Amino acid sequence: MNRKDEQLISQFMQANKHEIADNGFSRRVLRRLPVPAKVWSDLLTVICVILCAILLYASDGITILFQSIYEIFQAQSIDIINHPNKLLTTMLAISATICFLSIRSAWTSKE
Amino acid sequence: MSQLNDIALVAQVVVFGNKGAFDTLVKKYQSPIRRFFLQQTLGDEALSDDLAQETFIKAYTHLASYKNLSSFSTWLFRIAYNVFYDYIRNRKETSGLEDWEVDATHQTEQRQIGKEMDIYRGLSLLKGVERTCITLHYMEDLPIAKISAIVGIPSGTVKSHLSRGKEKLANFLKQNGYE
């Protein structure tokens, strides 16, 4: 294999090197791309949330929910008035929960 | 610079699922990948496009495994090479023919399509792996180290295939008045 042969092959190959026009190829590829699993899970979450909201509304759950929350607060308020040291315990418990949730969410996003 | 752009586009696809970024990658590499398949299939355009589509779909589904150890184009050519040899292997299994017989059958079919095209006639004289090495080296201007990574064989073996391929091609060109 001499230099002349090398040049001959190189010229021949370069002369036959053509750019191929896209002509809709990339569009066809994009159309065939699989839908990622995350999209399906997100879709399922949305459907479940909508179903729950409908059920909650249909069974008058919103009224029951607000009534329960109101009763809990009312009972707690009476309890705190009667036993003031419980207020501090409640505040500490809430603060600890918030701290725990923040640390856990920061740790998860870091991973 | 181009490599950095590719990495940025890959990151957009992997992290944000940005299909527009993948579209940019397909548009950028469709020509060399389709040209690679055209040369391996000796001019079968429909088959080349099918194999090229499969290559890009495989690249999309495995994009998260791209570790930036090689350039994106080398990684893509490696997938293309595997797709082509999976196709050859499947053909061999369904037809019950040996490697060289599959190649010969394919060449006979393609000779009808591309009989006036000297490039395919010339390439049809080479063995599959010789054709891959020659086209990657002379058409895609890839160095031996990259061809070695794509084909998955040592650099010394690539050099041997290139040498044998060049000899056959040079003889073909001389016999056909290209001197």
PDB file of C-alpha atoms in Angstrom:
ATOM      1  CA  MET A   1       0.000   0.000   0.000  1.00  0.00           C
ATOM      2  CA  ASN A   2       1.783   3.114  -1.184  1.00  0.00           C
ATOM      3  CA  ARG A   3       1.054   6.775  -0.654  1.00  0.00           C
ATOM      4  CA  LYS A   4      -0.556   7.074  -4.094  1.00  0.00           C
ATOM      5  CA  ASP A   5      -3.084   4.309  -3.304  1.00  0.00           C
ATOM      6  CA  GLU A   6      -3.847   5.933   0.040  1.00  0.00           C
ATOM      7  CA  GLN A   7      -4.517   9.247  -1.739  1.00  0.00           C
ATOM      8  CA  LEU A   8      -6.629   7.510  -4.394  1.00  0.00           C
ATOM      9  CA  ILE A   9      -8.884   5.895  -1.759  1.00  0.00           C
ATOM     10  CA  SER A  10      -9.123   9.085   0.261  1.00  0.00           C
ATOM     11  CA  GLN A  11     -10.158  11.135  -2.809  1.00  0.00           C
ATOM     12  CA  PHE A  12     -12.648   8.480  -3.926  1.00  0.00           C
ATOM     13  CA  MET A  13     -14.291   8.255  -0.507  1.00  0.00           C
ATOM     14  CA  GLN A  14     -14.427  12.031  -0.029  1.00  0.00           C
ATOM     15  CA  ALA A  15     -15.959  12.440  -3.505  1.00  0.00           C
ATOM     16  CA  ASN A  16     -18.729  10.049  -2.471  1.00  0.00           C
ATOM     17  CA  LYS A  17     -19.355  11.682   0.895  1.00  0.00           C
ATOM     18  CA  HIS A  18     -22.717  13.409   0.609  1.00  0.00           C
ATOM     19  CA  GLU A  19     -24.736  15.221   3.236  1.00  0.00           C
ATOM     20  CA  ILE A  20     -28.163  13.618   3.546  1.00  0.00           C
ATOM     21  CA  ALA A  21     -31.081  16.049   3.797  1.00  0.00           C
ATOM     22  CA  ASP A  22     -33.358  15.553   6.817  1.00  0.00           C
ATOM     23  CA  ASN A  23     -36.594  15.322   4.737  1.00  0.00           C
ATOM     24  CA  GLY A  24     -38.781  14.670   7.788  1.00  0.00           C
ATOM     25  CA  PHE A  25     -36.469  12.029   9.280  1.00  0.00           C
ATOM     26  CA  SER A  26     -36.063  13.783  12.642  1.00  0.00           C
ATOM     27  CA  ARG A  27     -39.853  14.331  12.829  1.00  0.00           C
ATOM     28  CA  ARG A  28     -40.432  10.592  12.302  1.00  0.00           C
ATOM     29  CA  VAL A  29     -37.875   9.772  15.023  1.00  0.00           C
ATOM     30  CA  LEU A  30     -39.502  12.162  17.484  1.00  0.00           C
ATOM     31  CA  ARG A  31     -42.931  10.683  16.759  1.00  0.00           C
ATOM     32  CA  ARG A  32     -41.619   7.188  17.620  1.00  0.00           C
ATOM     33  CA  LEU A  33     -39.934   8.170  20.897  1.00  0.00           C
ATOM     34  CA  PRO A  34     -41.349   6.254  23.881  1.00  0.00           C
ATOM     35  CA  VAL A  35     -43.273   8.189  26.532  1.00  0.00           C
ATOM     36  CA  PRO A  36     -41.187   8.229  29.731  1.00  0.00           C
ATOM     37  CA  ALA A  37     -42.578   6.337  32.747  1.00  0.00           C
ATOM     38  CA  LYS A  38     -42.651   9.609  34.775  1.00  0.00           C
ATOM     39  CA  VAL A  39     -45.283  11.076  32.454  1.00  0.00           C
ATOM     40  CA  TRP A  40     -47.559   8.071  33.088  1.00  0.00           C
ATOM     41  CA  SER A  41     -47.088   8.302  36.881  1.00  0.00           C
ATOM     42  CA  ASP A  42     -47.789  12.064  36.812  1.00  0.00           C
ATOM     43  CA  LEU A  43     -50.918  11.428  34.749  1.00  0.00           C
ATOM     44  CA  LEU A  44     -52.100   8.782  37.227  1.00  0.00           C
ATOM     45  CA  THR A  45     -51.535  11.195  40.137  1.00  0.00           C
ATOM     46  CA  VAL A  46     -53.614  13.908  38.430  1.00  0.00           C
ATOM     47  CA  ILE A  47     -56.457  11.453  37.713  1.00  0.00           C
ATOM     48  CA  CYS A  48     -56.461  10.244  41.358  1.00  0.00           C
ATOM     49  CA  VAL A  49     -56.472  13.810  42.712  1.00  0.00           C
ATOM     50  CA  ILE A  50     -59.401  14.773  40.467  1.00  0.00           C
ATOM     51  CA  LEU A  51     -61.347  11.620  41.491  1.00  0.00           C
ATOM     52  CA  CYS A  52     -60.738  12.300  45.208  1.00  0.00           C
ATOM     53  CA  ALA A  53     -61.850  15.930  44.828  1.00  0.00           C
ATOM     54  CA  ILE A  54     -65.083  14.815  43.089  1.00  0.00           C
ATOM     55  CA  LEU A  55     -65.788  12.191  45.778  1.00  0.00           C
ATOM     56  CA  LEU A  56     -65.067  14.697  48.553  1.00  0.00           C
ATOM     57  CA  TYR A  57     -67.455  17.206  46.992  1.00  0.00           C
ATOM     58  CA  ALA A  58     -70.185  14.624  46.253  1.00  0.00           C
ATOM     59  CA  SER A  59     -70.216  13.192  49.787  1.00  0.00           C
ATOM     60  CA  ASP A  60     -70.248  16.656  51.378  1.00  0.00           C
ATOM     61  CA  GLY A  61     -66.784  15.910  52.750  1.00  0.00           C
ATOM     62  CA  ILE A  62     -65.674  19.567  52.694  1.00  0.00           C
ATOM     63  CA  THR A  63     -68.259  20.568  55.334  1.00  0.00           C
ATOM     64  CA  ILE A  64     -67.358  17.553  57.494  1.00  0.00           C
ATOM     65  CA  LEU A  65     -63.632  18.348  57.122  1.00  0.00           C
ATOM     66  CA  PHE A  66     -64.008  22.005  58.144  1.00  0.00           C
ATOM     67  CA  GLN A  67     -66.307  21.057  61.009  1.00  0.00           C
ATOM     68  CA  SER A  68     -63.741  18.551  62.330  1.00  0.00           C
ATOM     69  CA  ILE A  69     -60.906  21.089  62.086  1.00  0.00           C
ATOM     70  CA  TYR A  70     -63.045  23.681  63.874  1.00  0.00           C
ATOM     71  CA  GLU A  71     -63.874  21.229  66.661  1.00  0.00           C
ATOM     72  CA  ILE A  72     -60.216  20.237  67.097  1.00  0.00           C
ATOM     73  CA  PHE A  73     -59.167  23.902  67.430  1.00  0.00           C
ATOM     74  CA  GLN A  74     -62.002  24.677  69.777  1.00  0.00           C
ATOM     75  CA  ALA A  75     -61.147  21.714  72.041  1.00  0.00           C
ATOM     76  CA  GLN A  76     -57.430  22.629  71.977  1.00  0.00           C
ATOM     77  CA  SER A  77     -58.151  26.295  72.789  1.00  0.00           C
ATOM     78  CA  ILE A  78     -60.190  25.349  75.829  1.00  0.00           C
ATOM     79  CA  ASP A  79     -57.468  22.894  76.891  1.00  0.00           C
ATOM     80  CA  ILE A  80     -54.701  25.512  76.458  1.00  0.00           C
ATOM     81  CA  ILE A  81     -56.652  28.099  78.465  1.00  0.00           C
ATOM     82  CA  ASN A  82     -57.098  25.587  81.299  1.00  0.00           C
ATOM     83  CA  HIS A  83     -53.473  24.297  81.081  1.00  0.00           C
ATOM     84  CA  PRO A  84     -51.142  27.126  79.733  1.00  0.00           C
ATOM     85  CA  ASN A  85     -47.953  24.960  79.818  1.00  0.00           C
ATOM     86  CA  LYS A  86     -49.484  22.772  77.091  1.00  0.00           C
ATOM     87  CA  LEU A  87     -49.182  25.733  74.644  1.00  0.00           C
ATOM     88  CA  LEU A  88     -45.386  25.588  74.871  1.00  0.00           C
ATOM     89  CA  THR A  89     -45.393  21.805  74.311  1.00  0.00           C
ATOM     90  CA  THR A  90     -47.672  22.189  71.272  1.00  0.00           C
ATOM     91  CA  MET A  91     -45.462  24.956  69.779  1.00  0.00           C
ATOM     92  CA  LEU A  92     -42.351  22.824  70.316  1.00  0.00           C
ATOM     93  CA  ALA A  93     -44.013  19.829  68.678  1.00  0.00           C
ATOM     94  CA  ILE A  94     -45.036  21.923  65.628  1.00  0.00           C
ATOM     95  CA  SER A  95     -41.526  23.452  65.332  1.00  0.00           C
ATOM     96  CA  ALA A  96     -39.882  20.022  65.588  1.00  0.00           C
ATOM     97  CA  THR A  97     -42.195  18.626  62.866  1.00  0.00           C
ATOM     98  CA  ILE A  98     -41.432  21.552  60.514  1.00  0.00           C
ATOM     99  CA  CYS A  99     -37.671  21.147  61.122  1.00  0.00           C
ATOM    100  CA  PHE A 100     -37.839  17.395  60.496  1.00  0.00           C
ATOM    101  CA  LEU A 101     -39.803  17.861  57.243  1.00  0.00           C
ATOM    102  CA  SER A 102     -37.391  20.588  55.983  1.00  0.00           C
ATOM    103  CA  ILE A 103     -34.299  18.472  56.691  1.00  0.00           C
ATOM    104  CA  ARG A 104     -35.859  15.418  55.051  1.00  0.00           C
ATOM    105  CA  SER A 105     -36.876  17.379  51.935  1.00  0.00           C
ATOM    106  CA  ALA A 106     -33.367  18.935  51.676  1.00  0.00           C
ATOM    107  CA  TRP A 107     -31.781  15.474  52.029  1.00  0.00           C
ATOM    108  CA  THR A 108     -34.068  13.965  49.364  1.00  0.00           C
ATOM    109  CA  SER A 109     -33.371  16.755  46.843  1.00  0.00           C
ATOM    110  CA  LYS A 110     -29.610  16.361  47.453  1.00  0.00           C
ATOM    111  CA  GLU A 111     -29.815  12.634  46.589  1.00  0.00           C
TER     112      GLU A 111
ATOM    113  CA  MET B   1     -17.204  23.566  21.648  1.00  0.00           C
ATOM    114  CA  SER B   2     -19.398  21.162  19.690  1.00  0.00           C
ATOM    115  CA  GLN B   3     -18.804  18.494  22.354  1.00  0.00           C
ATOM    116  CA  LEU B   4     -19.841  20.971  25.076  1.00  0.00           C
ATOM    117  CA  ASN B   5     -23.016  21.764  23.144  1.00  0.00           C
ATOM    118  CA  ASP B   6     -23.776  18.062  22.864  1.00  0.00           C
ATOM    119  CA  ILE B   7     -23.311  17.574  26.617  1.00  0.00           C
ATOM    120  CA  ALA B   8     -25.599  20.548  27.329  1.00  0.00           C
ATOM    121  CA  LEU B   9     -28.261  19.101  25.006  1.00  0.00           C
ATOM    122  CA  VAL B  10     -27.927  15.625  26.558  1.00  0.00           C
ATOM    123  CA  ALA B  11     -28.304  17.167  30.047  1.00  0.00           C
ATOM    124  CA  GLN B  12     -31.481  18.976  28.950  1.00  0.00           C
ATOM    125  CA  VAL B  13     -32.989  15.734  27.645  1.00  0.00           C
ATOM    126  CA  VAL B  14     -32.020  13.680  30.729  1.00  0.00           C
ATOM    127  CA  VAL B  15     -32.888  16.240  33.420  1.00  0.00           C
ATOM    128  CA  PHE B  16     -35.891  18.076  31.948  1.00  0.00           C
ATOM    129  CA  GLY B  17     -37.094  15.516  29.382  1.00  0.00           C
ATOM    130  CA  ASN B  18     -36.674  18.252  26.747  1.00  0.00           C
ATOM    131  CA  LYS B  19     -37.581  16.626  23.423  1.00  0.00           C
ATOM    132  CA  GLY B  20     -36.608  19.808  21.549  1.00  0.00           C
ATOM    133  CA  ALA B  21     -33.007  19.294  22.672  1.00  0.00           C
ATOM    134  CA  PHE B  22     -33.109  15.705  21.433  1.00  0.00           C
ATOM    135  CA  ASP B  23     -34.555  16.940  18.134  1.00  0.00           C
ATOM    136  CA  THR B  24     -31.483  19.212  17.781  1.00  0.00           C
ATOM    137  CA  LEU B  25     -29.197  16.201  18.367  1.00  0.00           C
ATOM    138  CA  VAL B  26     -31.103  14.107  15.788  1.00  0.00           C
ATOM    139  CA  LYS B  27     -30.911  16.904  13.207  1.00  0.00           C
ATOM    140  CA  LYS B  28     -27.180  17.303  13.856  1.00  0.00           C
ATOM    141  CA  TYR B  29     -26.286  13.606  13.568  1.00  0.00           C
ATOM    142  CA  GLN B  30     -28.907  12.210  11.177  1.00  0.00           C
ATOM    143  CA  SER B  31     -26.719  12.697   8.118  1.00  0.00           C
ATOM    144  CA  PRO B  32     -23.563  10.849   9.334  1.00  0.00           C
ATOM    145  CA  ILE B  33     -25.616   8.046  10.926  1.00  0.00           C
ATOM    146  CA  ARG B  34     -27.806   7.496   7.845  1.00  0.00           C
ATOM    147  CA  ARG B  35     -24.705   7.694   5.623  1.00  0.00           C
ATOM    148  CA  PHE B  36     -23.003   5.072   7.842  1.00  0.00           C
ATOM    149  CA  PHE B  37     -25.954   2.700   7.417  1.00  0.00           C
ATOM    150  CA  LEU B  38     -26.174   3.370   3.663  1.00  0.00           C
ATOM    151  CA  GLN B  39     -22.570   2.216   3.330  1.00  0.00           C
ATOM    152  CA  GLN B  40     -23.058  -0.842   5.558  1.00  0.00           C
ATOM    153  CA  THR B  41     -26.205  -1.908   3.681  1.00  0.00           C
ATOM    154  CA  LEU B  42     -24.624  -1.029   0.317  1.00  0.00           C
ATOM    155  CA  GLY B  43     -27.191   1.603  -0.586  1.00  0.00           C
ATOM    156  CA  ASP B  44     -30.480   0.251   0.817  1.00  0.00           C
ATOM    157  CA  GLU B  45     -32.156   3.575   1.739  1.00  0.00           C
ATOM    158  CA  ALA B  46     -35.307   2.171   3.382  1.00  0.00           C
ATOM    159  CA  LEU B  47     -33.348  -0.246   5.563  1.00  0.00           C
ATOM    160  CA  SER B  48     -30.793   2.453   6.415  1.00  0.00           C
ATOM    161  CA  ASP B  49     -33.534   4.817   7.574  1.00  0.00           C
ATOM    162  CA  ASP B  50     -35.167   2.082   9.687  1.00  0.00           C
ATOM    163  CA  LEU B  51     -31.854   1.219  11.342  1.00  0.00           C
ATOM    164  CA  ALA B  52     -31.022   4.917  11.851  1.00  0.00           C
ATOM    165  CA  GLN B  53     -34.414   5.468  13.524  1.00  0.00           C
ATOM    166  CA  GLU B  54     -33.791   2.489  15.800  1.00  0.00           C
ATOM    167  CA  THR B  55     -30.369   3.917  16.663  1.00  0.00           C
ATOM    168  CA  PHE B  56     -31.800   7.287  17.730  1.00  0.00           C
ATOM    169  CA  ILE B  57     -34.611   5.658  19.724  1.00  0.00           C
ATOM    170  CA  LYS B  58     -32.079   3.446  21.534  1.00  0.00           C
ATOM    171  CA  ALA B  59     -29.907   6.501  22.160  1.00  0.00           C
ATOM    172  CA  TYR B  60     -32.925   8.332  23.634  1.00  0.00           C
ATOM    173  CA  THR B  61     -33.913   5.484  25.954  1.00  0.00           C
ATOM    174  CA  HIS B  62     -30.307   4.966  27.136  1.00  0.00           C
ATOM    175  CA  LEU B  63     -29.268   8.624  27.210  1.00  0.00           C
ATOM    176  CA  ALA B  64     -28.973   8.606  31.015  1.00  0.00           C
ATOM    177  CA  SER B  65     -26.232   5.956  30.712  1.00  0.00           C
ATOM    178  CA  TYR B  66     -24.066   8.274  28.526  1.00  0.00           C
ATOM    179  CA  LYS B  67     -21.144   8.976  30.867  1.00  0.00           C
ATOM    180  CA  ASN B  68     -19.177  11.437  28.707  1.00  0.00           C
ATOM    181  CA  LEU B  69     -16.177   9.056  28.631  1.00  0.00           C
ATOM    182  CA  SER B  70     -16.176   9.390  24.845  1.00  0.00           C
ATOM    183  CA  SER B  71     -17.623  12.048  22.558  1.00  0.00           C
ATOM    184  CA  PHE B  72     -21.365  11.893  21.902  1.00  0.00           C
ATOM    185  CA  SER B  73     -20.771  11.045  18.223  1.00  0.00           C
ATOM    186  CA  THR B  74     -18.546   8.062  19.150  1.00  0.00           C
ATOM    187  CA  TRP B  75     -21.217   6.852  21.595  1.00  0.00           C
ATOM    188  CA  LEU B  76     -23.898   7.231  18.888  1.00  0.00           C
ATOM    189  CA  PHE B  77     -21.802   5.395  16.271  1.00  0.00           C
ATOM    190  CA  ARG B  78     -21.244   2.578  18.789  1.00  0.00           C
ATOM    191  CA  ILE B  79     -25.031   2.213  19.160  1.00  0.00           C
ATOM    192  CA  ALA B  80     -25.413   2.328  15.361  1.00  0.00           C
ATOM    193  CA  TYR B  81     -22.780  -0.382  14.943  1.00  0.00           C
ATOM    194  CA  ASN B  82     -24.548  -2.591  17.534  1.00  0.00           C
ATOM    195  CA  VAL B  83     -27.934  -1.983  15.883  1.00  0.00           C
ATOM    196  CA  PHE B  84     -26.506  -3.044  12.506  1.00  0.00           C
ATOM    197  CA  TYR B  85     -24.879  -6.191  13.874  1.00  0.00           C
ATOM    198  CA  ASP B  86     -28.053  -7.110  15.825  1.00  0.00           C
ATOM    199  CA  TYR B  87     -29.896  -6.820  12.502  1.00  0.00           C
ATOM    200  CA  ILE B  88     -27.316  -9.034  10.752  1.00  0.00           C
ATOM    201  CA  ARG B  89     -27.481 -11.566  13.623  1.00  0.00           C
ATOM    202  CA  ASN B  90     -31.302 -11.689  13.471  1.00  0.00           C
ATOM    203  CA  ARG B  91     -31.183 -12.157   9.708  1.00  0.00           C
ATOM    204  CA  LYS B  92     -28.695 -14.958  10.174  1.00  0.00           C
ATOM    205  CA  GLU B  93     -30.948 -16.657  12.755  1.00  0.00           C
ATOM    206  CA  THR B  94     -34.092 -16.382  10.635  1.00  0.00           C
ATOM    207  CA  SER B  95     -32.418 -17.414   7.375  1.00  0.00           C
ATOM    208  CA  GLY B  96     -30.114 -20.013   8.982  1.00  0.00           C
ATOM    209  CA  LEU B  97     -27.183 -18.724   6.941  1.00  0.00           C
ATOM    210  CA  GLU B  98     -23.635 -18.114   8.108  1.00  0.00           C
ATOM    211  CA  ASP B  99     -22.186 -14.586   8.435  1.00  0.00           C
ATOM    212  CA  TRP B 100     -20.477 -14.526   5.056  1.00  0.00           C
ATOM    213  CA  GLU B 101     -23.584 -16.009   3.397  1.00  0.00           C
ATOM    214  CA  VAL B 102     -25.843 -13.289   4.857  1.00  0.00           C
ATOM    215  CA  ASP B 103     -23.381 -10.719   3.620  1.00  0.00           C
ATOM    216  CA  ALA B 104     -23.239 -12.265   0.160  1.00  0.00           C
ATOM    217  CA  THR B 105     -27.058 -12.520  -0.101  1.00  0.00           C
ATOM    218  CA  HIS B 106     -27.378  -8.920   0.986  1.00  0.00           C
ATOM    219  CA  GLN B 107     -24.771  -7.802  -1.521  1.00  0.00           C
ATOM    220  CA  THR B 108     -26.520  -9.655  -4.358  1.00  0.00           C
ATOM    221  CA  GLU B 109     -29.825  -7.959  -3.515  1.00  0.00           C
ATOM    222  CA  GLN B 110     -28.189  -4.578  -3.254  1.00  0.00           C
ATOM    223  CA  ARG B 111     -26.192  -4.978  -6.434  1.00  0.00           C
ATOM    224  CA  GLN B 112     -29.454  -4.621  -8.343  1.00  0.00           C
ATOM    225  CA  ILE B 113     -30.277  -1.328  -6.597  1.00  0.00           C
ATOM    226  CA  GLY B 114     -26.877   0.275  -6.727  1.00  0.00           C
ATOM    227  CA  LYS B 115     -25.193  -1.348  -9.693  1.00  0.00           C
ATOM    228  CA  GLU B 116     -24.120   1.955 -11.173  1.00  0.00           C
ATOM    229  CA  MET B 117     -22.736   3.259  -7.954  1.00  0.00           C
ATOM    230  CA  ASP B 118     -19.072   2.457  -7.766  1.00  0.00           C
ATOM    231  CA  ILE B 119     -18.856   3.252  -4.082  1.00  0.00           C
ATOM    232  CA  TYR B 120     -21.228   0.411  -3.187  1.00  0.00           C
ATOM    233  CA  ARG B 121     -19.604  -1.934  -5.682  1.00  0.00           C
ATOM    234  CA  GLY B 122     -16.241  -1.165  -4.143  1.00  0.00           C
ATOM    235  CA  LEU B 123     -17.493  -1.554  -0.590  1.00  0.00           C
ATOM    236  CA  SER B 124     -19.247  -4.815  -1.461  1.00  0.00           C
ATOM    237  CA  LEU B 125     -15.823  -6.388  -2.010  1.00  0.00           C
ATOM    238  CA  LEU B 126     -14.927  -5.836   1.640  1.00  0.00           C
ATOM    239  CA  LYS B 127     -15.873  -7.938   4.648  1.00  0.00           C
ATOM    240  CA  GLY B 128     -18.394  -6.352   7.051  1.00  0.00           C
ATOM    241  CA  VAL B 129     -15.868  -5.195   9.638  1.00  0.00           C
ATOM    242  CA  GLU B 130     -13.428  -3.978   6.949  1.00  0.00           C
ATOM    243  CA  ARG B 131     -16.232  -1.926   5.405  1.00  0.00           C
ATOM    244  CA  THR B 132     -17.086  -0.432   8.814  1.00  0.00           C
ATOM    245  CA  CYS B 133     -13.446   0.507   9.509  1.00  0.00           C
ATOM    246  CA  ILE B 134     -12.876   1.946   6.015  1.00  0.00           C
ATOM    247  CA  THR B 135     -16.053   4.052   5.998  1.00  0.00           C
ATOM    248  CA  LEU B 136     -15.560   5.369   9.523  1.00  0.00           C
ATOM    249  CA  HIS B 137     -11.952   6.266   8.748  1.00  0.00           C
ATOM    250  CA  TYR B 138     -12.322   7.804   5.285  1.00  0.00           C
ATOM    251  CA  MET B 139     -15.879   9.140   5.270  1.00  0.00           C
ATOM    252  CA  GLU B 140     -16.368  10.185   8.879  1.00  0.00           C
ATOM    253  CA  ASP B 141     -12.677  11.077   9.337  1.00  0.00           C
ATOM    254  CA  LEU B 142     -12.467   9.180  12.614  1.00  0.00           C
ATOM    255  CA  PRO B 143      -9.061   8.265  14.078  1.00  0.00           C
ATOM    256  CA  ILE B 144      -8.156   4.625  14.755  1.00  0.00           C
ATOM    257  CA  ALA B 145      -8.671   5.008  18.529  1.00  0.00           C
ATOM    258  CA  LYS B 146     -12.298   6.091  18.019  1.00  0.00           C
ATOM    259  CA  ILE B 147     -12.969   3.320  15.479  1.00  0.00           C
ATOM    260  CA  SER B 148     -11.564   0.870  18.021  1.00  0.00           C
ATOM    261  CA  ALA B 149     -14.013   2.194  20.654  1.00  0.00           C
ATOM    262  CA  ILE B 150     -16.958   2.010  18.234  1.00  0.00           C
ATOM    263  CA  VAL B 151     -16.287  -1.484  16.890  1.00  0.00           C
ATOM    264  CA  GLY B 152     -15.024  -2.789  20.247  1.00  0.00           C
ATOM    265  CA  ILE B 153     -11.785  -4.316  18.949  1.00  0.00           C
ATOM    266  CA  PRO B 154      -8.131  -3.396  19.686  1.00  0.00           C
ATOM    267  CA  SER B 155      -6.447  -0.630  17.661  1.00  0.00           C
ATOM    268  CA  GLY B 156      -4.022  -3.140  16.125  1.00  0.00           C
ATOM    269  CA  THR B 157      -6.931  -5.179  14.729  1.00  0.00           C
ATOM    270  CA  VAL B 158      -8.525  -2.002  13.330  1.00  0.00           C
ATOM    271  CA  LYS B 159      -5.222  -1.228  11.554  1.00  0.00           C
ATOM    272  CA  SER B 160      -5.168  -4.742  10.048  1.00  0.00           C
ATOM    273  CA  HIS B 161      -8.776  -4.404   8.807  1.00  0.00           C
ATOM    274  CA  LEU B 162      -7.992  -0.966   7.376  1.00  0.00           C
ATOM    275  CA  SER B 163      -4.903  -2.286   5.604  1.00  0.00           C
ATOM    276  CA  ARG B 164      -6.759  -5.237   4.030  1.00  0.00           C
ATOM    277  CA  GLY B 165      -9.728  -3.041   3.122  1.00  0.00           C
ATOM    278  CA  LYS B 166      -7.512  -0.404   1.514  1.00  0.00           C
ATOM    279  CA  GLU B 167      -5.720  -3.016  -0.552  1.00  0.00           C
ATOM    280  CA  LYS B 168      -8.994  -4.436  -1.911  1.00  0.00           C
ATOM    281  CA  LEU B 169     -10.415  -0.972  -2.558  1.00  0.00           C
ATOM    282  CA  ALA B 170      -7.235   0.251  -4.279  1.00  0.00           C
ATOM    283  CA  ASN B 171      -7.281  -2.769  -6.604  1.00  0.00           C
ATOM    284  CA  PHE B 172     -10.959  -2.178  -7.386  1.00  0.00           C
ATOM    285  CA  LEU B 173     -10.352   1.495  -8.176  1.00  0.00           C
ATOM    286  CA  LYS B 174      -7.348   0.708 -10.403  1.00  0.00           C
ATOM    287  CA  GLN B 175      -9.337  -1.930 -12.288  1.00  0.00           C
ATOM    288  CA  ASN B 176     -12.121   0.582 -12.863  1.00  0.00           C
ATOM    289  CA  GLY B 177      -9.916   3.330 -14.255  1.00  0.00           C
ATOM    290  CA  TYR B 178      -9.740   5.629 -11.249  1.00  0.00           C
ATOM    291  CA  GLU B 179      -5.949   5.938 -11.369  1.00  0.00           C
TER     292      GLU B 179
END
